[in-house]
mmCIF file of C-alpha atoms in Angstrom:
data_model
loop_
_atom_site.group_PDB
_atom_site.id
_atom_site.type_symbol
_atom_site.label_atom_id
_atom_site.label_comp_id
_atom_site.label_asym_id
_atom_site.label_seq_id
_atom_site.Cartn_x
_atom_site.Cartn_y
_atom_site.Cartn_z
ATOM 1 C CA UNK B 13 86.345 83.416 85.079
ATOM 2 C CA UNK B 14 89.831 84.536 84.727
ATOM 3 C CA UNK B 15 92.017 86.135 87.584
ATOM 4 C CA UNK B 16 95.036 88.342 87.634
ATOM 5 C CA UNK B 17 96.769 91.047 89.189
ATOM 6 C CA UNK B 18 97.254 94.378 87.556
ATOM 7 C CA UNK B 19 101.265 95.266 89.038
ATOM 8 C CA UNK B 20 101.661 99.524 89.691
ATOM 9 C CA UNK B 21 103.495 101.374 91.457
ATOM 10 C CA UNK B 22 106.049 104.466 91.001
ATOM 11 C CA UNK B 23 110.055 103.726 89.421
ATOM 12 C CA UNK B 24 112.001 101.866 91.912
ATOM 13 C CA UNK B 25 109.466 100.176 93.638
ATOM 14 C CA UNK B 26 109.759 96.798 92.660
ATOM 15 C CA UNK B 27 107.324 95.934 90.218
ATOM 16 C CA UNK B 28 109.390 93.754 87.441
ATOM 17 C CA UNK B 29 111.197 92.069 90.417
ATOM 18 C CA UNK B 30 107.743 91.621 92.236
ATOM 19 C CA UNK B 31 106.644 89.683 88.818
ATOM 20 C CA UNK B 32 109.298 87.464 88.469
ATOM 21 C CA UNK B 33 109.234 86.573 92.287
ATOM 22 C CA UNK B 34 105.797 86.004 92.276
ATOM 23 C CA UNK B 35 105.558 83.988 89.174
ATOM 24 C CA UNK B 36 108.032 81.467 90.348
ATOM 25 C CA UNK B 37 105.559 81.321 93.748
ATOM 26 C CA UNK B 38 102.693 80.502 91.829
ATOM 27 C CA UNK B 39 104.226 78.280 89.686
ATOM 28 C CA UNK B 40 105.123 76.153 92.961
ATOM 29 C CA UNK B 41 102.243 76.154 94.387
ATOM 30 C CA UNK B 42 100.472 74.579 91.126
ATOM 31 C CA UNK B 43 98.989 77.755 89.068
ATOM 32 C CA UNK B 44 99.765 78.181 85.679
ATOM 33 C CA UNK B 45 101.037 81.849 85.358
ATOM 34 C CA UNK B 46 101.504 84.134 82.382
ATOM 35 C CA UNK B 47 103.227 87.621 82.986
ATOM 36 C CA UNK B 48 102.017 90.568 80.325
ATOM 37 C CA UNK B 49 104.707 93.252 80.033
ATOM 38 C CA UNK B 50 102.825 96.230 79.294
ATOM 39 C CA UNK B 51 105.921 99.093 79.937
ATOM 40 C CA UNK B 52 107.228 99.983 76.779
ATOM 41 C CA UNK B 53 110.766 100.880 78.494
ATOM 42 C CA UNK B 54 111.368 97.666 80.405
ATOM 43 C CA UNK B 55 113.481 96.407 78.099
ATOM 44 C CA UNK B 56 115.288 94.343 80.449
ATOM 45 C CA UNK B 57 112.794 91.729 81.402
ATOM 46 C CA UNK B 58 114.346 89.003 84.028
ATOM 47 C CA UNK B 59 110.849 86.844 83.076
ATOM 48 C CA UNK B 60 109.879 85.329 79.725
ATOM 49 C CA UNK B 61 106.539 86.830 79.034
ATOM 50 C CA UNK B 62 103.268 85.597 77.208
ATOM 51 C CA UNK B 63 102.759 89.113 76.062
ATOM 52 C CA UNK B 64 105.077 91.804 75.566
ATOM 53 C CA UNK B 65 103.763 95.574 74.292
ATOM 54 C CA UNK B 66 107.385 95.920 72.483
ATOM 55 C CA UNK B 67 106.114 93.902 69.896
ATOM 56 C CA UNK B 68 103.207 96.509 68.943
ATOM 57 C CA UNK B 69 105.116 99.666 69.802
ATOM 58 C CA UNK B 70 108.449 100.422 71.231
ATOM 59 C CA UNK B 71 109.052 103.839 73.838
ATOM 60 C CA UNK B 72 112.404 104.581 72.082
ATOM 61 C CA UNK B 73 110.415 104.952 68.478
ATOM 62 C CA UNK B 74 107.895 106.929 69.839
ATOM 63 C CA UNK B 75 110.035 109.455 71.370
ATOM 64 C CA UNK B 76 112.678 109.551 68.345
ATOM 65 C CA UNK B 77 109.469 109.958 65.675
ATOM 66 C CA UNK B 78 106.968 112.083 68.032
ATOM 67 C CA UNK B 79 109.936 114.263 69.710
ATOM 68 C CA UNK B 80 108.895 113.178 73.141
ATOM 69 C CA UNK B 81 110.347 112.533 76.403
ATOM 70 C CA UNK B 82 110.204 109.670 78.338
ATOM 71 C CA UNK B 83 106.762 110.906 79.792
ATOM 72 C CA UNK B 84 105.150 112.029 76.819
ATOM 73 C CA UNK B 85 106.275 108.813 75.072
ATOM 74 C CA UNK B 86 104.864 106.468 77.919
ATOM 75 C CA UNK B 87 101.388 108.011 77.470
ATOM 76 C CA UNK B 88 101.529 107.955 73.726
ATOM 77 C CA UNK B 89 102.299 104.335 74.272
ATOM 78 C CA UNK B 90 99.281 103.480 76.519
ATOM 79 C CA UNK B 91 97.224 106.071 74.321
ATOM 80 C CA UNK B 92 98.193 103.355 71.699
ATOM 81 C CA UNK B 93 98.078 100.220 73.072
ATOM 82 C CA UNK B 94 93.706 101.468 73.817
ATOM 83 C CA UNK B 95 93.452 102.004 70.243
ATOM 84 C CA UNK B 96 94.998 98.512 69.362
ATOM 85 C CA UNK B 97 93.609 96.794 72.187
ATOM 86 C CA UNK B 98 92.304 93.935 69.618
ATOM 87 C CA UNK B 99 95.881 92.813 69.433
ATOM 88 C CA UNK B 100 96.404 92.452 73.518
ATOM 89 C CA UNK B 101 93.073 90.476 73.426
ATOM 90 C CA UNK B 102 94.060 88.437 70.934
ATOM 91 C CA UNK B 103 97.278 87.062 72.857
ATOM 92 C CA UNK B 104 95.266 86.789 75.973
ATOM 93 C CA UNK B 105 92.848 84.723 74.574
ATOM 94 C CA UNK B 106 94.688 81.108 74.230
ATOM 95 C CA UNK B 107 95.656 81.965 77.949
ATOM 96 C CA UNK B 108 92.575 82.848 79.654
ATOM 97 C CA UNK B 109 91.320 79.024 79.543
ATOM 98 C CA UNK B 110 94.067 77.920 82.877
ATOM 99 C CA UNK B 111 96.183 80.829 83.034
ATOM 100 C CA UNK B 112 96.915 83.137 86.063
ATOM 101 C CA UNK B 113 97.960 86.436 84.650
ATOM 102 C CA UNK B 114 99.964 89.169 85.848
ATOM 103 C CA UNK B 115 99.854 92.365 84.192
ATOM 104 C CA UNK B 116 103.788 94.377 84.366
ATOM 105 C CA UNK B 117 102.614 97.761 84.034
ATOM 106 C CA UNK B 118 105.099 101.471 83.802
ATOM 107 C CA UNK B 119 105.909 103.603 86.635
ATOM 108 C CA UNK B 120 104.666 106.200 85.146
ATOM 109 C CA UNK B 121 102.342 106.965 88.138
ATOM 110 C CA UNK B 122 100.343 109.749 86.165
ATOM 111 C CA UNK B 123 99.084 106.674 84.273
ATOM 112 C CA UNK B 124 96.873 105.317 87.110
ATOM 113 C CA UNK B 125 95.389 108.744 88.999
ATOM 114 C CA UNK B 126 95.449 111.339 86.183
ATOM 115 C CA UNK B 127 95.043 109.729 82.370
ATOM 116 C CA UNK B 128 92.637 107.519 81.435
ATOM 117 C CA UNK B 129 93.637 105.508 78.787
ATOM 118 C CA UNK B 130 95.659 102.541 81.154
ATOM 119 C CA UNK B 131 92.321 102.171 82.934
ATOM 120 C CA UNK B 132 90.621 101.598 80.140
ATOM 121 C CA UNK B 133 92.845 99.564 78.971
ATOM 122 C CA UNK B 134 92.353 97.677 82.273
ATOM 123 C CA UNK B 135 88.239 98.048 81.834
ATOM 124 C CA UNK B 136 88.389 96.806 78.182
ATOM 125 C CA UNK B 137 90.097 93.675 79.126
ATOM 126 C CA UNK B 138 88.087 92.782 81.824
ATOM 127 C CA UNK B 139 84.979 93.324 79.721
ATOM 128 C CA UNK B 140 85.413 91.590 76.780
ATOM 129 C CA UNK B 141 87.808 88.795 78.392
ATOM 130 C CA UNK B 142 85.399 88.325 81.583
ATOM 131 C CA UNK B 143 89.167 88.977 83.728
ATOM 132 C CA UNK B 144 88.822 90.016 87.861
ATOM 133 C CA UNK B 145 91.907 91.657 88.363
ATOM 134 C CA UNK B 146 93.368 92.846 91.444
ATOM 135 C CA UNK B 147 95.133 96.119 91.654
ATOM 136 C CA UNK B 148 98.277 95.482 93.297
ATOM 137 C CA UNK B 149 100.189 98.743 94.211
ATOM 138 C CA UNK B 150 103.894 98.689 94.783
ATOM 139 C CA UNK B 151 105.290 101.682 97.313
ATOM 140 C CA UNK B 152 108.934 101.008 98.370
ATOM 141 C CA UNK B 153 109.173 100.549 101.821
ATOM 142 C CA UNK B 154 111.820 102.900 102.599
ATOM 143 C CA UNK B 155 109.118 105.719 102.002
ATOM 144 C CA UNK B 156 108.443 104.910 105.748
ATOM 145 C CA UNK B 157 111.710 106.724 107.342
ATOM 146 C CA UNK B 158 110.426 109.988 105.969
ATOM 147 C CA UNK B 159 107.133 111.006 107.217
ATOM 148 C CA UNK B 160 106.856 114.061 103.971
ATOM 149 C CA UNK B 161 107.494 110.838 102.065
ATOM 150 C CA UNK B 162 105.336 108.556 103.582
ATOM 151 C CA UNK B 163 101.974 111.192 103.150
ATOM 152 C CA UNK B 164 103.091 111.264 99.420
ATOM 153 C CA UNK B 165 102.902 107.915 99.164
ATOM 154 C CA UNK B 166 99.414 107.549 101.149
ATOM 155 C CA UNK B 167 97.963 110.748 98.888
ATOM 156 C CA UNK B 168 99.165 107.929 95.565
ATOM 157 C CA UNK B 169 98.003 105.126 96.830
ATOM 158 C CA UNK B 170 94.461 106.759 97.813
ATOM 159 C CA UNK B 171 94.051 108.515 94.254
ATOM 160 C CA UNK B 172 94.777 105.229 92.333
ATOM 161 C CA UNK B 173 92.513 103.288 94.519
ATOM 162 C CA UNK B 174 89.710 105.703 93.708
ATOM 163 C CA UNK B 175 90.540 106.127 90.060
ATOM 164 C CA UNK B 176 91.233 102.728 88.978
ATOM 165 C CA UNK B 177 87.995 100.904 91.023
ATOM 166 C CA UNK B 178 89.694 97.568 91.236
ATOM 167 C CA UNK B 179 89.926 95.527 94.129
ATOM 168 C CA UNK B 180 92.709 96.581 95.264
ATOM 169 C CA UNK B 181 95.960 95.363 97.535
ATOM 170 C CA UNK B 182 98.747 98.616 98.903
ATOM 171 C CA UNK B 183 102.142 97.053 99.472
ATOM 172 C CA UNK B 184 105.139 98.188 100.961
ATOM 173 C CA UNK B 185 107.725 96.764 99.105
ATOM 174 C CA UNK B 186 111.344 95.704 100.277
ATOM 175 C CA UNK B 187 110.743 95.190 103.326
ATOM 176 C CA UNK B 188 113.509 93.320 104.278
ATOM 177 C CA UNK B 189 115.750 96.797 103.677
ATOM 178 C CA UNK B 190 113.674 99.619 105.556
ATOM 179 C CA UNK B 191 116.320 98.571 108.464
ATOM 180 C CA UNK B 192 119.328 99.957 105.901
ATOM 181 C CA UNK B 193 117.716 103.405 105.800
ATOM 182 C CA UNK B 194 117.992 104.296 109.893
ATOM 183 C CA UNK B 195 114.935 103.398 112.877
ATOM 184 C CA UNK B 196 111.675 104.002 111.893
ATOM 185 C CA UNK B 197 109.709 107.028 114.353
ATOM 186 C CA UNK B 198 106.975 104.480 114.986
ATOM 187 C CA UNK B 199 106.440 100.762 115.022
ATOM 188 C CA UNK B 200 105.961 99.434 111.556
ATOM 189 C CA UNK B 201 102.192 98.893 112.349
ATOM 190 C CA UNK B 202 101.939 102.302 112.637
ATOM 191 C CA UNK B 203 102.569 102.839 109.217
ATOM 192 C CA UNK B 204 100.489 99.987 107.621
ATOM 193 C CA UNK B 205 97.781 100.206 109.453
ATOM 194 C CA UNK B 206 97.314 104.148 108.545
ATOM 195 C CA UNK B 207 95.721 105.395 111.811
ATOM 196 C CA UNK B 208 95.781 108.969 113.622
ATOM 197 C CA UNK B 209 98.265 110.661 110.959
ATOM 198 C CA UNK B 210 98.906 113.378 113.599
ATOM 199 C CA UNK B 211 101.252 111.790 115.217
ATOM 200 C CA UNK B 212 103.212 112.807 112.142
ATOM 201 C CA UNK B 213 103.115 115.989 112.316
ATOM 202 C CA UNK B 214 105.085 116.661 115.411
ATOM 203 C CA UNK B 215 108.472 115.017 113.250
ATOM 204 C CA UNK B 216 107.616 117.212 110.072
ATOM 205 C CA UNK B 217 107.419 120.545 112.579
ATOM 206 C CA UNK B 218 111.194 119.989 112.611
ATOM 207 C CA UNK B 219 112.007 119.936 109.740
ATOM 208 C CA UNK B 220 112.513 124.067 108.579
ATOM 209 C CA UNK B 221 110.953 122.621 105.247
ATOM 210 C CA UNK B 222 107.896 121.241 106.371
ATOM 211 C CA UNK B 223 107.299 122.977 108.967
ATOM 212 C CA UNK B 224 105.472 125.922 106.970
ATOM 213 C CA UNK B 225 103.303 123.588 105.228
ATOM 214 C CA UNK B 226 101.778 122.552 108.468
ATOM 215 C CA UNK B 227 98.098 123.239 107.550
ATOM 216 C CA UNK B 228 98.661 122.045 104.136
ATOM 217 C CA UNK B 229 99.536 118.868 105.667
ATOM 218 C CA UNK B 230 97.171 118.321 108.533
ATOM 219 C CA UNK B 231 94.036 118.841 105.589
ATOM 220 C CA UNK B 232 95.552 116.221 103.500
ATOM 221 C CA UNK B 233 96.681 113.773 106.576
ATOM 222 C CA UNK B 234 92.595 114.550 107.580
ATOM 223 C CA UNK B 235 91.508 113.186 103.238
ATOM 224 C CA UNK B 236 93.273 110.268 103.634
ATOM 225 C CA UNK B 237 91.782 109.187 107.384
ATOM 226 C CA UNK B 238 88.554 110.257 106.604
ATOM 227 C CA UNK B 239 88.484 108.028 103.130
ATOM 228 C CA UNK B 240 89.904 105.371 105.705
ATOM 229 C CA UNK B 241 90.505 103.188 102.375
ATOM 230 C CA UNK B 242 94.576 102.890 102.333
ATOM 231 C CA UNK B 243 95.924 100.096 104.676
ATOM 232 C CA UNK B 244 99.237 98.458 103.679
ATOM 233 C CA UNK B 245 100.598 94.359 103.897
ATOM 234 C CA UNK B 246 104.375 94.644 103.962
ATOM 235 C CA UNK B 247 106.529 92.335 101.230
ATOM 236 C CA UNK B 248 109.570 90.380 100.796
ATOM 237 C CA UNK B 249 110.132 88.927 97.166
ATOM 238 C CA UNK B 250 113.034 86.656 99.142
ATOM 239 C CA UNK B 251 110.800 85.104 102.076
ATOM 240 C CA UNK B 252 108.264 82.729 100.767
ATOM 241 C CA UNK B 253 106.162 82.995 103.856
ATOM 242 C CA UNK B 254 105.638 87.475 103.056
ATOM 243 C CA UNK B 255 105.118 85.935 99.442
ATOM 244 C CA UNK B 256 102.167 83.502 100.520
ATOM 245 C CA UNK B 257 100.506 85.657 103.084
ATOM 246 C CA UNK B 258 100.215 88.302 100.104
ATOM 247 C CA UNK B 259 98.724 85.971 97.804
ATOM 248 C CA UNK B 260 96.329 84.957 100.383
ATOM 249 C CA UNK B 261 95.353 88.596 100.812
ATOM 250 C CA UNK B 262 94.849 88.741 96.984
ATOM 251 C CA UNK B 263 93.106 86.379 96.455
ATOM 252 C CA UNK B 264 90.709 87.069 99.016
ATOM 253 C CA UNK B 265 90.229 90.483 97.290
ATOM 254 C CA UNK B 266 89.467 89.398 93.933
ATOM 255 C CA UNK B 267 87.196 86.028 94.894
ATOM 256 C CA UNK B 268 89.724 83.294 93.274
ATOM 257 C CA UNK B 269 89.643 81.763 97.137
ATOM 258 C CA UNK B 270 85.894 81.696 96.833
ATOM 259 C CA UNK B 271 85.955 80.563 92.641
ATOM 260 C CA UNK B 272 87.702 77.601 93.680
ATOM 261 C CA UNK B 273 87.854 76.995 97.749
ATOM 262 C CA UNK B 274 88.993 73.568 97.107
ATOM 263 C CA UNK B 275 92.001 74.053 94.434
ATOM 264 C CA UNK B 276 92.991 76.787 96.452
ATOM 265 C CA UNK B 277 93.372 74.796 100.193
ATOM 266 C CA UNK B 278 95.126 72.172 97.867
ATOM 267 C CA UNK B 279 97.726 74.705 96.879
ATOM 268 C CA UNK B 280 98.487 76.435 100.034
ATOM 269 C CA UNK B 281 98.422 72.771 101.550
ATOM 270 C CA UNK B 282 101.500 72.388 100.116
ATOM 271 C CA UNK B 283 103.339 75.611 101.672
ATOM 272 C CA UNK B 284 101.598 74.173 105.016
ATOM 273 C CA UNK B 285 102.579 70.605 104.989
ATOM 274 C CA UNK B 286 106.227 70.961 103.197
ATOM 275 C CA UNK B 287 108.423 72.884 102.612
ATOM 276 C CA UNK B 288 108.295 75.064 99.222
ATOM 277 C CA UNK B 289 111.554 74.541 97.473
ATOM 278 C CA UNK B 290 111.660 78.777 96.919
ATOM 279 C CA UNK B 291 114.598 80.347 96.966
ATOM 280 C CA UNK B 292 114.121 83.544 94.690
ATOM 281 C CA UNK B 293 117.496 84.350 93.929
ATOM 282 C CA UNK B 294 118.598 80.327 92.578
ATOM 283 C CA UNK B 295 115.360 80.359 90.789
ATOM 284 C CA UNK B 296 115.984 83.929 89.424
ATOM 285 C CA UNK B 297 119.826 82.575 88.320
ATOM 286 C CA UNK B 298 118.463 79.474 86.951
ATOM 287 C CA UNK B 299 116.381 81.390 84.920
ATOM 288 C CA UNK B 300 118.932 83.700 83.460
ATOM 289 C CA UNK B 301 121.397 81.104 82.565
ATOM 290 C CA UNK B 302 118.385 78.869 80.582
ATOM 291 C CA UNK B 303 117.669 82.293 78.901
ATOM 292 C CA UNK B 304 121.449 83.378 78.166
ATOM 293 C CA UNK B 305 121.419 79.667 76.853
ATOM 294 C CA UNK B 306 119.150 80.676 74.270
ATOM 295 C CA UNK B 307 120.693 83.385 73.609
ATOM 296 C CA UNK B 308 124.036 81.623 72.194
ATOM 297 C CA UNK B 309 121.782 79.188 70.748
ATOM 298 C CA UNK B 310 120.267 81.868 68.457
ATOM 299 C CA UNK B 311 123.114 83.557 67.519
ATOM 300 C CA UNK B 312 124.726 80.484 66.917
ATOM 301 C CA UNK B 313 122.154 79.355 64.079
#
């Protein structure tokens, strides 16, 4: 059995940074990681990658030879990568034997409550590769100071649950800068926990722009509490503790604690008895440099 996270979320929200922060966690806590980049315009990648969908088809082709905008062009991709899915499998399949595998998908959030084709995608893999993937959903944290905002983001984050039927994780990203954007109307519990939305509605009555939407509003505030499925764990990439106490809640989700109890109180023995030498940013530089080494190194030959 092979476990993974599948990495969403809308533009902005973290998700590259999220895999390269993440890996580098893993890696010190003894799991062998591969990261899958599966966005076709990430073509900045801080993270060397296993897999990378740029080799099988590239956004900025598609849109030049199809005529398509960036949003078009993303779903062709995905549209794409279903039909060719024996090529994905094939690169997964020297990893699956001790790999841990994170999957770097668009922000195209369309892709994960409206078209089909990246969860089946998703579905395929798991099938044929015997994967359990968690769903780990990426909403930047700064959502929160905006209550309009916020209900946006719970309305995403409750249609992707439902559509994609993974186990799934709702993150607020970035939480180390919701301070920058001005005091919060509630304590932060308030908004991971997702209980009695009404609250809300008192701050969106004044705002002139809202405040005619009221009943709109209230109906959708009453779909998401009634589902009662959308809870959030906060996240900083930078503090290894946030890091850890999200991988616990992961792992819980898809069953790796329970697949191996014993490696997996060995690895988080190690965050418990020492310190981790994490510091994401060093890591992150040390990282670049190797790979700008490279870089001169090919273009030197």
């Amino acid at each position: 059995m092979v476990f993974g996270q599948v990495v969403i979320g809308p533009p902005g929200s973290g998700k590259t940074t999220y895999c390269n922060g993440m890996s580098q966690f893993l890696n010190l806590i003894g799991r062998k990681v591969a990261i899958i980049n599966l966005d076709p315009a990430n073509d900045s990648l801080p993270y060397e990658c296993a897999a990378n969908i740029e080799d099988l088809v590239k956004l900025s082709d598609v849109m030049v030879e199809h005529s398509l905008g960036p949003n078009g062009g993303l779903v062709y991709c995905m549209d794409y990568l279903e039909k060719n899915i024996d090529w994905l499998e094939a690169k997964l399949k020297p990893l699956i034997k001790d790999h841990y595998l994170l999957f770097d998908f668009p922000g195209q959030v369309e892709l994960f409550f409206l078209h089909s084709n990246a969860k089946n995608v998703i579905m395929k893999l798991i099938k044929k590769l015997n994967l359990t993937l968690t769903a780990v959903h990426l909403v930047d944290a700064h959502l929160c100071s905006d209550p309009g905002k916020y209900i946006s983001a719970l309305l995403l984050s409750l249609s992707t649950m439902l559509h994609l039927e993974l186990p799934h994780v709702n993150v607020l990203s970035k939480i180390d800068l919701i301070e920058s954007y001005g005091k919060l109307a509630f304590n932060l519990d308030f908004y991971t926990d997702v209980q009695d939305l009404s609250y809300l509605q008192n701050h969106l009555d004044q705002d002139p722009r809202s405040a005619k939407y009221r009943k709109l509003t209230k109906e959708l505030c009453e779909v998401i509490e009634n589902f009662g499925q959308v809870t959030f764990t906060t996240l900083d990439i930078q503090d290894r503790e946030s890091v850890g106490n999200l991988v616990k809640q992961i792992d819980q989700s898809n069953g790796y604690i329970f697949a191996g109890m014993e490696a997996s109180a060995v690895e988080f023995s190690k965050i418990a008895i020492r310190p981790v030498d994490w510091d994401y940013y060093r890591v992150a530089a040390v990282q670049e440099k190797y790979m700008k080494d490279d870089e001169n190194i090919d273009s030197d030959d």
